[in-house]
Amino acid sequence: MVQSISLGPLAIPITPLFAMLAVMIGLDVAARFGRRLQLPADDLWNTGMIAIAACLIVARLWNVFQFWDVYLEEPRLILSLRPSGFIWGAGLIGGLVAGYIWMIVKALDPMRVATAFAVGITAGWVVQSISNYFTGNLLGTISTLPWAMPYFDELRHPVPLYEGLGAMVLWLLATISVKREHPARIFWGLLLGWSILLLLTRAFVEE
């Protein structure tokens, strides 16, 4: 397993690095796919960035609100951006609300926008799977299959590879089946594909 990339005296952690790559690649794919649905690429980029910013702000503020007694004693901790300092459930809701409000302001078709971002999320999932593979954040169960990979000195199911390959197939299918008049079919098809992929792969996750 590899947790960081060394560049001279610097050690860059892989998890946040690939998370940022997944977000940027996901937004780029969503913008490119959106053009095929007759959506302006700039509007999709702006919608995505506003939703992400709102997600981070709400997730952080909700954590501060939830543990206000702790932050009241140590106000400097409010500026700490540790991963554990975010409540992602609240942040996700905040991001969705902010993105939807922006779509209303720009008079964008919600289904077309949702379809473009669903394809972008699928592409980002591929990148995130690479991160999980290198860091071991998604640990598979012990296996004796020929393609099992060594983790913690034991051969285990490479669950991140399963998910990455599955997400890549979904991304490809969505790309070749795009129809401007039926974006909802791609959107619901991707949701179904995500559900099936998680159902199949998470059965091989440790605990």
Backbone as numpy.savetxt, mean C-alpha at the origin, in Angstrom:
# Nx Ny Nz CAx CAy CAz Cx Cy Cz
17.82 -12.34 5.80 16.99 -11.16 5.80 17.87 -9.91 5.80
17.38 -8.88 5.15 18.09 -7.61 5.07 17.17 -6.52 5.58
17.61 -5.77 6.59 16.79 -4.71 7.18 17.16 -3.33 6.68
18.36 -3.18 6.12 18.79 -1.86 5.68 19.78 -1.98 4.53
19.94 -0.89 3.80 20.89 -0.80 2.71 22.00 0.16 3.14
23.24 -0.30 3.07 24.37 0.53 3.50 24.92 1.33 2.33
24.99 2.64 2.51 25.60 3.54 1.53 26.68 4.34 2.25
27.87 3.77 2.28 28.96 4.40 3.02 28.63 4.41 4.50
28.64 5.60 5.14 28.33 5.66 6.58 26.83 5.62 6.87
26.01 5.66 5.81 24.56 5.70 6.00 23.97 4.30 5.91
22.95 4.04 6.73 22.20 2.79 6.69 20.73 3.15 6.48
20.22 2.90 5.29 18.85 3.27 4.95 17.94 2.07 5.21
16.97 2.20 6.12 16.06 1.07 6.39 15.20 0.74 5.18
15.06 -0.54 4.91 14.36 -0.97 3.71 12.86 -0.72 3.79
12.25 -0.97 4.96 10.79 -0.89 5.07 10.25 0.49 4.69
10.71 1.59 5.30 10.18 2.90 4.89 10.58 3.29 3.47
11.78 2.87 3.03 12.23 3.18 1.68 11.29 2.56 0.65
10.99 1.27 0.81 10.11 0.60 -0.14 8.67 1.06 0.01
8.29 1.49 1.21 6.94 2.04 1.39 6.77 3.31 0.56
7.79 4.17 0.58 7.73 5.39 -0.24 7.75 5.05 -1.73
8.57 4.06 -2.11 8.59 3.63 -3.51 7.23 3.08 -3.94
6.61 2.30 -3.05 5.31 1.73 -3.37 4.27 2.82 -3.59
4.32 3.85 -2.74 3.37 4.96 -2.88 3.60 5.71 -4.18
4.85 6.04 -4.49 5.13 6.81 -5.70 4.83 6.01 -6.96
5.20 4.73 -6.98 4.91 3.90 -8.14 3.40 3.69 -8.27
2.72 3.49 -7.12 1.28 3.34 -7.16 0.58 4.56 -7.73
1.01 5.76 -7.31 0.41 6.99 -7.83 0.70 7.16 -9.31
1.91 6.82 -9.73 2.26 6.95 -11.14 1.44 5.99 -12.00
1.30 4.75 -11.54 0.49 3.78 -12.29 -0.97 4.22 -12.34
-1.48 4.73 -11.21 -2.87 5.20 -11.18 -3.07 6.35 -12.17
-2.11 7.27 -12.22 -2.23 8.40 -13.14 -2.17 7.95 -14.60
-1.29 7.01 -14.90 -1.18 6.51 -16.27 -2.44 5.72 -16.66
-2.93 4.91 -15.74 -4.15 4.14 -16.03 -5.35 5.08 -16.14
-5.35 6.14 -15.32 -6.46 7.09 -15.36 -6.60 7.77 -16.71
-5.48 8.00 -17.39 -5.57 8.62 -18.72 -6.35 7.75 -19.68
-6.27 6.43 -19.49 -7.03 5.52 -20.35 -8.51 5.55 -20.00
-8.83 6.09 -18.83 -10.23 6.27 -18.43 -10.68 7.71 -18.61
-9.87 8.47 -19.37 -10.16 9.87 -19.67 -10.16 10.74 -18.41
-9.22 10.49 -17.52 -9.04 11.29 -16.32 -7.71 12.04 -16.41
-7.68 13.32 -16.05 -6.42 14.07 -16.07 -5.43 13.49 -15.05
-4.21 13.28 -15.51 -3.19 12.70 -14.63 -2.91 13.60 -13.43
-2.90 14.92 -13.64 -2.62 15.84 -12.54 -3.68 15.74 -11.44
-4.94 15.58 -11.84 -6.01 15.46 -10.85 -5.84 14.20 -10.01
-5.40 13.13 -10.64 -5.19 11.89 -9.89 -4.01 12.02 -8.93
-2.92 12.63 -9.38 -1.78 12.86 -8.51 -2.19 13.72 -7.31
-2.93 14.80 -7.59 -3.35 15.69 -6.50 -4.29 14.98 -5.53
-5.22 14.20 -6.07 -6.14 13.46 -5.21 -5.38 12.49 -4.32
-4.43 11.78 -4.90 -3.65 10.82 -4.14 -2.81 11.49 -3.06
-2.13 12.58 -3.40 -1.28 13.26 -2.44 -2.09 13.88 -1.30
-3.26 14.44 -1.63 -4.12 15.01 -0.59 -4.61 13.91 0.34
-5.02 12.78 -0.23 -5.49 11.66 0.60 -4.39 11.13 1.50
-3.16 11.02 0.97 -2.03 10.52 1.76 -1.69 11.49 2.88
-1.64 12.79 2.55 -1.34 13.80 3.57 -2.38 13.78 4.68
-3.65 13.71 4.29 -4.72 13.67 5.29 -4.63 12.42 6.14
-4.28 11.29 5.51 -4.14 10.03 6.24 -3.06 10.14 7.31
-1.90 10.69 6.96 -0.80 10.81 7.91 -1.15 11.78 9.04
-1.77 12.90 8.68 -2.09 13.90 9.70 -3.13 13.37 10.68
-4.21 12.78 10.15 -5.27 12.27 11.02 -4.74 11.11 11.86
-3.94 10.22 11.26 -3.40 9.08 12.01 -2.53 9.55 13.16
-1.74 10.60 12.91 -0.87 11.12 13.97 -1.67 11.85 15.05
-2.59 12.72 14.63 -3.38 13.48 15.60 -4.27 12.56 16.44
-4.77 11.50 15.82 -5.62 10.58 16.58 -4.81 9.85 17.65
-3.57 9.54 17.32 -2.69 8.92 18.32 -2.43 9.88 19.48
-2.16 11.15 19.14 -1.94 12.15 20.19 -3.18 12.31 21.05
-4.35 12.35 20.42 -5.60 12.48 21.17 -5.84 11.28 22.07
-5.57 10.07 21.54 -5.83 8.85 22.29 -4.90 8.72 23.51
-3.67 9.20 23.37 -2.70 9.08 24.47 -2.29 10.47 24.96
-3.28 11.35 25.11 -3.00 12.72 25.46 -2.28 12.86 26.80
-2.61 12.00 27.75 -1.97 12.08 29.07 -0.46 11.91 28.96
-0.04 10.99 28.06 1.39 10.75 27.87 2.05 11.96 27.22
1.41 12.49 26.17 1.99 13.62 25.46 1.94 14.90 26.28
1.01 14.99 27.21 0.93 16.17 28.06 2.16 16.25 28.97
2.65 15.10 29.39 3.85 15.08 30.23 5.13 15.29 29.42
5.10 14.81 28.15 6.27 14.95 27.28 5.82 15.55 25.94
5.59 16.86 25.88 5.07 17.48 24.65 5.98 17.27 23.43
7.27 17.10 23.67 8.20 16.91 22.56 7.91 15.64 21.78
7.29 14.66 22.42 6.96 13.41 21.74 5.94 13.59 20.63
5.20 14.71 20.68 4.20 14.96 19.62 4.87 15.03 18.26
6.09 15.52 18.22 6.82 15.66 16.96 7.55 14.38 16.57
7.49 13.37 17.40 8.15 12.10 17.07 7.32 11.34 16.04
7.96 10.90 14.97 7.25 10.24 13.87 7.57 8.75 13.81
7.55 8.11 14.96 7.77 6.66 14.98 6.57 5.95 14.35
6.80 4.80 13.70 5.67 4.05 13.09 4.57 3.73 14.08
4.93 3.50 15.36 3.92 3.18 16.36 3.13 4.40 16.79
3.51 5.59 16.32 2.83 6.82 16.71 1.69 7.20 15.79
1.22 6.26 14.98 0.12 6.52 14.05 -1.00 5.51 14.28
-2.24 5.98 14.24 -3.40 5.10 14.29 -3.94 5.00 12.86
-3.56 3.93 12.16 -3.78 3.87 10.72 -5.25 3.70 10.34
-6.05 3.10 11.22 -7.47 2.98 10.92 -8.13 4.34 10.78
-7.88 5.22 11.77 -8.42 6.58 11.72 -7.83 7.35 10.54
-6.53 7.14 10.29 -5.89 7.83 9.18 -6.48 7.44 7.84
-6.79 6.16 7.67 -7.37 5.70 6.41 -8.72 6.36 6.16
-9.53 6.44 7.20 -10.83 7.10 7.06 -10.65 8.58 6.69
-9.71 9.23 7.37 -9.45 10.63 7.07 -8.97 10.83 5.64
-8.11 9.93 5.17 -7.61 10.03 3.80 -8.71 9.83 2.77
-9.57 8.85 3.02 -10.68 8.60 2.09 -11.64 9.79 2.03
-11.94 10.37 3.19 -12.84 11.52 3.23 -12.22 12.71 2.48
-10.94 12.99 2.75 -10.27 14.11 2.09 -10.20 13.89 0.57
-9.88 12.67 0.16 -9.82 12.38 -1.26 -11.17 12.52 -1.93
-12.22 12.08 -1.25 -13.56 12.16 -1.83 -14.01 13.62 -1.96
-13.70 14.43 -0.94 -14.05 15.86 -1.01 -13.34 16.52 -2.18
-12.06 16.16 -2.39 -11.32 16.73 -3.51 -11.92 16.29 -4.84
-12.38 15.05 -4.94 -13.03 14.59 -6.16 -14.30 15.39 -6.45
-15.05 15.71 -5.40 -16.26 16.52 -5.58 -15.89 17.92 -6.07
-14.84 18.50 -5.46 -14.41 19.84 -5.86 -14.00 19.86 -7.33
-13.28 18.83 -7.77 -12.79 18.77 -9.16 -13.78 18.11 -10.11
-14.96 17.71 -9.60 -16.01 17.08 -10.41 -15.49 15.85 -11.15
-14.78 14.99 -10.41 -14.25 13.75 -10.99 -15.23 12.62 -10.78
-15.25 11.69 -11.72 -16.11 10.51 -11.60 -15.53 9.58 -10.54
-16.23 9.38 -9.41 -15.66 8.57 -8.32 -15.30 7.15 -8.73
-16.13 6.52 -9.58 -15.84 5.14 -9.97 -14.59 5.06 -10.82
-14.41 5.98 -11.75 -13.21 5.97 -12.58 -11.97 6.23 -11.73
-12.08 7.18 -10.80 -10.95 7.48 -9.91 -10.64 6.27 -9.04
-11.67 5.64 -8.48 -11.46 4.47 -7.63 -10.81 3.34 -8.42
-11.21 3.17 -9.68 -10.63 2.12 -10.51 -9.16 2.38 -10.77
-8.82 3.64 -11.10 -7.43 3.98 -11.36 -6.58 3.74 -10.11
-7.09 4.13 -8.95 -6.31 3.94 -7.72 -6.25 2.47 -7.32
-7.27 1.70 -7.64 -7.23 0.26 -7.36 -6.09 -0.39 -8.14
-5.92 0.02 -9.40 -4.81 -0.50 -10.20 -3.48 -0.03 -9.62
-3.42 1.24 -9.18 -2.20 1.76 -8.58 -1.85 1.05 -7.29
-2.86 0.76 -6.47 -2.61 0.02 -5.22 -2.08 -1.37 -5.52
-2.60 -2.00 -6.56 -2.12 -3.33 -6.94 -0.65 -3.28 -7.33
-0.26 -2.24 -8.09 1.14 -2.08 -8.46 2.00 -1.82 -7.23
1.51 -0.98 -6.31 2.24 -0.72 -5.08 2.40 -1.96 -4.24
1.41 -2.83 -4.29 1.46 -4.09 -3.54 2.64 -4.94 -4.01
2.91 -4.92 -5.31 4.04 -5.67 -5.84 5.34 -5.17 -5.22
5.50 -3.85 -5.14 6.71 -3.26 -4.56 6.81 -3.59 -3.08
5.69 -3.49 -2.37 5.70 -3.79 -0.94 6.02 -5.25 -0.68
5.61 -6.13 -1.57 5.93 -7.56 -1.41 7.43 -7.80 -1.49
8.10 -7.03 -2.35 9.56 -7.15 -2.43 10.19 -6.77 -1.11
9.69 -5.68 -0.50 10.19 -5.27 0.81 9.96 -6.35 1.86
8.75 -6.92 1.88 8.44 -7.97 2.86 9.32 -9.20 2.66
9.69 -9.48 1.41 10.54 -10.63 1.14 11.94 -10.43 1.71
12.50 -9.24 1.52 13.86 -8.98 1.99 13.93 -8.84 3.50
12.91 -8.25 4.11 12.95 -7.98 5.55 12.37 -9.11 6.39
11.61 -10.00 5.78 10.97 -11.06 6.55 9.80 -10.58 7.37
9.21 -9.43 7.00 8.07 -8.90 7.75 6.83 -9.78 7.62
6.78 -10.58 6.57 5.66 -11.50 6.38 6.25 -12.91 6.36
6.25 -13.54 7.51 6.95 -14.81 7.69 6.03 -15.98 7.35
6.49 -16.84 6.46 5.71 -18.00 6.06 5.91 -19.18 7.00
5.04 -20.15 6.85 5.15 -21.36 7.66 6.27 -22.24 7.13
6.72 -23.17 7.95 7.80 -24.09 7.57 7.33 -24.96 6.41
8.22 -25.16 5.45 7.85 -25.91 4.25 9.04 -26.76 3.78
8.73 -27.84 3.08 9.76 -28.69 2.47 9.65 -28.66 0.94
8.85 -27.75 0.41 8.69 -27.65 -1.04 9.97 -27.15 -1.70
10.17 -27.49 -2.97 11.42 -27.12 -3.65 11.67 -25.62 -3.69
10.61 -24.81 -3.71 10.80 -23.36 -3.81 10.80 -22.67 -2.43
10.82 -23.44 -1.35 10.87 -22.85 -0.02 12.16 -22.05 0.14
12.07 -20.95 0.88 13.20 -20.05 1.06 13.67 -20.05 2.51
14.98 -19.87 2.74 15.49 -19.89 4.13 15.18 -18.60 4.89
14.51 -18.76 6.01 14.25 -17.67 6.95 14.57 -18.20 8.35
15.36 -17.46 9.11 15.71 -17.89 10.47 16.25 -19.32 10.47
17.07 -19.64 9.48 17.73 -20.95 9.38 16.73 -22.09 9.16
15.54 -21.76 8.69 14.54 -22.78 8.37 13.93 -22.47 7.01
13.56 -23.53 6.30 12.92 -23.35 5.00 11.44 -23.04 5.22
10.99 -21.94 4.62 9.62 -21.50 4.82 8.98 -21.09 3.49
7.65 -21.05 3.50 6.92 -20.58 2.32 7.27 -19.10 2.06
7.68 -18.76 0.83 7.96 -17.35 0.52 6.66 -16.59 0.24
5.89 -16.35 1.30 4.58 -15.72 1.15 4.66 -14.38 0.40
5.66 -13.51 0.68 5.73 -12.26 -0.08 5.84 -12.48 -1.58
6.56 -13.53 -1.99 6.66 -13.82 -3.42 5.31 -14.27 -3.97
4.58 -15.07 -3.20 3.24 -15.47 -3.63 2.38 -14.24 -3.86
2.39 -13.33 -2.89 1.55 -12.14 -2.99 2.02 -11.23 -4.12
3.33 -11.07 -4.24 3.85 -10.21 -5.29 3.50 -10.72 -6.68
3.67 -12.02 -6.90 3.34 -12.59 -8.20 1.83 -12.50 -8.47
1.03 -12.76 -7.43 -0.41 -12.65 -7.59 -0.85 -11.23 -7.91
-0.28 -10.26 -7.20 -0.61 -8.86 -7.47 -0.17 -8.45 -8.87
0.97 -8.98 -9.33 1.44 -8.67 -10.67 0.47 -9.20 -11.73
-0.05 -10.40 -11.50 -1.03 -10.97 -12.43 -2.30 -10.11 -12.46
-2.78 -9.69 -11.29 -3.97 -8.84 -11.23 -3.72 -7.52 -11.95
-2.55 -6.95 -11.74 -2.18 -5.69 -12.41 -2.19 -5.88 -13.93
-1.62 -6.97 -14.41 -1.59 -7.24 -15.84 -3.00 -7.43 -16.40
-3.83 -8.19 -15.69 -5.19 -8.43 -16.17 -5.98 -7.13 -16.24
-5.81 -6.27 -15.24 -6.53 -5.00 -15.25 -6.05 -4.12 -16.41
-4.76 -4.17 -16.70 -4.19 -3.33 -17.75 -4.70 -3.75 -19.13
-4.81 -5.05 -19.37 -5.20 -5.50 -20.71 -6.71 -5.54 -20.89
-7.47 -5.39 -19.81 -8.92 -5.48 -19.92 -9.62 -4.14 -19.73
-8.86 -3.05 -19.77 -9.45 -1.74 -19.52 -10.49 -1.39 -20.57
-11.63 -0.89 -20.11 -12.70 -0.40 -20.98 -13.23 0.89 -20.38
-13.22 1.95 -21.16 -13.63 3.24 -20.64 -15.08 3.23 -20.19
-15.90 2.44 -20.85 -17.31 2.47 -20.52 -17.67 1.54 -19.37
-16.73 0.69 -18.93 -17.02 -0.25 -17.84 -15.91 -0.26 -16.80
-15.57 0.88 -16.19 -14.51 0.86 -15.17 -14.92 0.08 -13.92
-16.22 0.03 -13.64 -16.67 -0.66 -12.43 -16.31 -2.15 -12.47
-16.31 -2.74 -13.65 -15.98 -4.15 -13.76 -14.54 -4.40 -13.32
-13.65 -3.49 -13.71 -12.24 -3.64 -13.31 -12.11 -3.43 -11.80
-12.80 -2.43 -11.27 -12.70 -2.14 -9.84 -13.17 -3.32 -8.99
-14.37 -3.81 -9.27 -14.89 -4.92 -8.47 -14.12 -6.21 -8.75
-13.61 -6.35 -9.97 -12.79 -7.52 -10.28 -11.50 -7.52 -9.48
-10.90 -6.33 -9.31 -9.69 -6.23 -8.51 -9.97 -6.51 -7.04
-11.08 -5.99 -6.52 -11.41 -6.28 -5.12 -11.60 -7.78 -4.91
-12.25 -8.42 -5.85 -12.42 -9.87 -5.76 -11.06 -10.57 -5.84
-10.22 -10.10 -6.75 -8.89 -10.69 -6.89 -8.05 -10.52 -5.63
-8.11 -9.32 -5.01 -7.38 -9.11 -3.76 -7.85 -10.08 -2.68
-9.16 -10.24 -2.59 -9.72 -11.12 -1.55 -9.26 -12.56 -1.74
-9.32 -13.04 -2.98 -8.90 -14.41 -3.26 -7.41 -14.58 -3.00
-6.62 -13.58 -3.41 -5.17 -13.66 -3.21 -4.82 -13.71 -1.73
-5.46 -12.86 -0.94 -5.20 -12.87 0.50 -5.68 -14.17 1.14
-6.82 -14.65 0.69 -7.35 -15.90 1.24 -6.38 -17.05 1.00
-5.77 -17.08 -0.18 -4.87 -18.18 -0.52 -3.50 -18.03 0.13
-2.97 -16.81 0.16 -1.59 -16.64 0.63 -1.48 -16.56 2.14
-2.43 -15.91 2.80 -2.33 -15.74 4.25 -2.51 -17.07 4.99
-2.98 -18.09 4.29 -3.05 -19.41 4.92 -1.66 -19.96 5.19
-0.63 -19.41 4.53 0.74 -19.89 4.69 1.58 -18.95 5.56
0.91 -18.01 6.25 1.65 -17.09 7.12 1.77 -17.69 8.51
2.94 -17.57 9.11 3.17 -18.07 10.46 2.23 -17.41 11.46
1.54 -18.22 12.24 0.60 -17.74 13.26 -0.44 -16.82 12.65
